Short mmCIF file of C-alpha atoms and ligand atoms in Angstrom, two decimals:
data_model
loop_
_atom_site.label_atom_id
_atom_site.label_comp_id
_atom_site.label_asym_id
_atom_site.label_seq_id
_atom_site.Cartn_x
_atom_site.Cartn_y
_atom_site.Cartn_z
CA SER T 411 80.80 75.78 30.54
CA LEU T 412 81.83 76.52 34.14
CA GLU T 413 83.30 79.86 32.98
CA LEU T 414 79.96 80.74 31.34
CA GLN T 415 78.03 79.69 34.47
CA LEU T 416 80.32 81.71 36.77
CA THR T 417 80.42 84.82 34.59
CA PRO T 418 76.83 86.03 35.14
CA ALA T 419 77.32 85.79 38.90
CA LEU T 420 80.47 87.95 38.83
CA VAL T 421 78.88 90.43 36.41
CA LEU T 422 75.86 90.79 38.71
CA LEU T 423 78.09 91.22 41.78
CA ARG T 424 80.20 93.91 40.04
CA SER T 425 77.09 95.75 38.83
CA THR T 426 75.53 95.61 42.31
CA LEU T 427 78.70 96.93 43.99
CA GLU T 428 78.94 99.76 41.43
CA GLN T 429 75.28 100.71 42.01
CA LEU T 430 75.87 100.77 45.78
CA GLN T 431 79.01 102.87 45.48
CA GLU T 432 77.24 105.39 43.22
CA LYS T 433 74.95 106.16 46.17
CA ASP T 434 77.91 107.13 48.38
CA THR T 435 77.69 110.68 47.06
CA ALA T 436 79.70 112.03 50.03
CA CYS T 437 82.45 109.52 49.14
CA VAL T 438 82.93 108.58 52.81
CA PHE T 439 82.91 104.82 52.17
CA ILE T 440 85.43 104.70 49.29
CA SER T 441 88.49 103.68 51.35
CA PRO T 442 89.24 102.17 54.76
CA VAL T 443 88.87 104.59 57.69
CA ASN T 444 92.34 106.09 58.18
CA LEU T 445 93.46 104.68 61.54
CA SER T 446 96.14 107.33 62.01
CA GLU T 447 93.49 110.02 61.52
CA VAL T 448 90.97 108.14 63.69
CA PRO T 449 93.19 106.45 66.32
CA ASP T 450 90.37 105.12 68.56
CA TYR T 451 88.41 103.59 65.66
CA LEU T 452 89.29 99.97 66.51
CA GLU T 453 88.06 100.46 70.09
CA PHE T 454 84.55 100.58 68.61
CA VAL T 455 84.87 98.63 65.35
CA SER T 456 86.27 95.09 65.31
CA GLU T 457 86.05 94.52 61.53
CA PRO T 458 86.47 97.63 59.35
CA MET T 459 84.90 97.50 55.87
CA ASP T 460 84.75 99.86 52.88
CA PHE T 461 83.96 99.74 49.15
CA SER T 462 87.59 99.34 48.01
CA THR T 463 87.99 96.30 50.26
CA MET T 464 84.70 94.90 48.95
CA ARG T 465 85.96 95.33 45.39
CA GLU T 466 89.18 93.47 46.20
CA LYS T 467 87.21 90.63 47.80
CA LEU T 468 84.85 90.47 44.82
CA GLU T 469 87.71 90.17 42.30
CA ALA T 470 89.36 87.56 44.54
CA HIS T 471 86.16 85.48 44.24
CA LYS T 472 85.48 85.80 47.99
CA TYR T 473 81.77 86.48 47.42
CA CYS T 474 79.74 83.42 46.40
CA SER T 475 76.39 85.26 46.32
CA VAL T 476 74.73 88.66 46.53
CA ALA T 477 74.01 87.78 50.17
CA ASP T 478 77.78 87.64 50.84
CA LEU T 479 78.19 91.11 49.32
CA GLU T 480 75.20 92.31 51.36
CA ALA T 481 76.83 91.07 54.58
CA ASP T 482 79.92 93.26 54.02
CA PHE T 483 77.73 96.20 52.97
CA ASN T 484 75.74 95.86 56.20
CA LEU T 485 79.00 95.56 58.19
CA MET T 486 80.31 98.78 56.60
CA VAL T 487 77.09 100.67 57.38
CA SER T 488 76.76 99.36 60.95
CA ASN T 489 80.41 100.20 61.71
CA CYS T 490 79.70 103.78 60.68
CA LEU T 491 76.46 104.03 62.69
CA ARG T 492 78.28 102.69 65.76
CA TYR T 493 81.38 104.89 65.62
CA ASN T 494 79.79 108.19 64.54
CA SER T 495 77.15 110.03 66.60
CA SER T 496 73.83 110.70 64.95
CA ASP T 497 74.47 114.41 64.36
CA THR T 498 77.45 113.75 62.06
CA LEU T 499 77.62 113.77 58.28
CA PHE T 500 79.02 110.22 58.45
CA HIS T 501 76.05 108.87 60.44
CA LYS T 502 73.53 110.61 58.16
CA ALA T 503 75.32 109.28 55.07
CA ALA T 504 75.17 105.74 56.49
CA MET T 505 71.43 106.02 57.23
CA GLN T 506 70.72 107.16 53.67
CA LEU T 507 73.00 104.53 52.13
CA LYS T 508 71.38 101.78 54.21
CA GLU T 509 67.94 102.70 52.86
CA VAL T 510 68.80 103.03 49.18
CA GLY T 511 71.30 100.15 49.31
CA GLY T 512 68.60 97.84 50.62
CA VAL T 513 66.52 98.42 47.49
CA ILE T 514 69.53 97.79 45.20
CA LEU T 515 70.37 94.55 47.03
CA ARG T 516 66.76 93.32 46.95
CA HIS T 517 66.68 93.79 43.17
CA ALA T 518 70.04 92.06 42.77
CA LYS T 519 68.93 89.03 44.80
CA ARG T 520 65.82 88.71 42.65
CA GLN T 521 67.93 88.95 39.49
CA ALA T 522 70.33 86.27 40.79
CA LEU T 523 67.37 83.89 41.14
CA SER T 524 66.36 84.37 37.50
CA THR T 525 69.93 83.84 36.13
CA GLY T 526 70.75 81.19 38.82
C1 LIG P 1278 91.23 112.18 56.66
C2 LIG P 1278 90.27 112.10 57.81
O1 LIG P 1278 89.26 111.17 57.41
C3 LIG P 1278 88.42 110.80 58.40
O2 LIG P 1278 88.50 111.15 59.56
C4 LIG P 1278 87.36 109.87 57.97
C5 LIG P 1278 87.23 109.62 56.61
C6 LIG P 1278 86.25 108.78 56.17
C7 LIG P 1278 85.40 108.15 57.11
C8 LIG P 1278 85.56 108.41 58.47
C9 LIG P 1278 86.55 109.27 58.89
N1 LIG P 1278 84.72 107.76 59.36
C10 LIG P 1278 83.84 106.84 59.00
O3 LIG P 1278 83.09 106.29 59.82
C11 LIG P 1278 83.79 106.40 57.58
C12 LIG P 1278 82.37 106.12 57.14
N2 LIG P 1278 84.41 107.33 56.69
#
């Protein structure tokens, strides 16, 4: 059935997002950057992204593939690398997350092929 065909895709997307979020051990990517705390953020970042927003998009069926999820993950990481200078905890957290997240996403894309 269509429901059966769709389910594995959603299950894989949820599992991949959870694995990525587990690696945010500093918990700096959990929620949108607070624009009242960081008033100049939108001067550097045109499209903010964070894990809670990604979760909302996932449950709203806005991701058709792991590649779609990967695009928002890469957006979130690149926003952080752009706004924060390299000597900050945020920048270092983004560099680490980019590396370990890449491995998680590569595995998920391979798995999607086998259940496709
Ligand atoms: C309550 C104050 O929080 C922040 O200033 C803050 C909180 C979280 C942040 C962030 C800033 N900047 C960032 O680039 C992303 C990765 N995370």
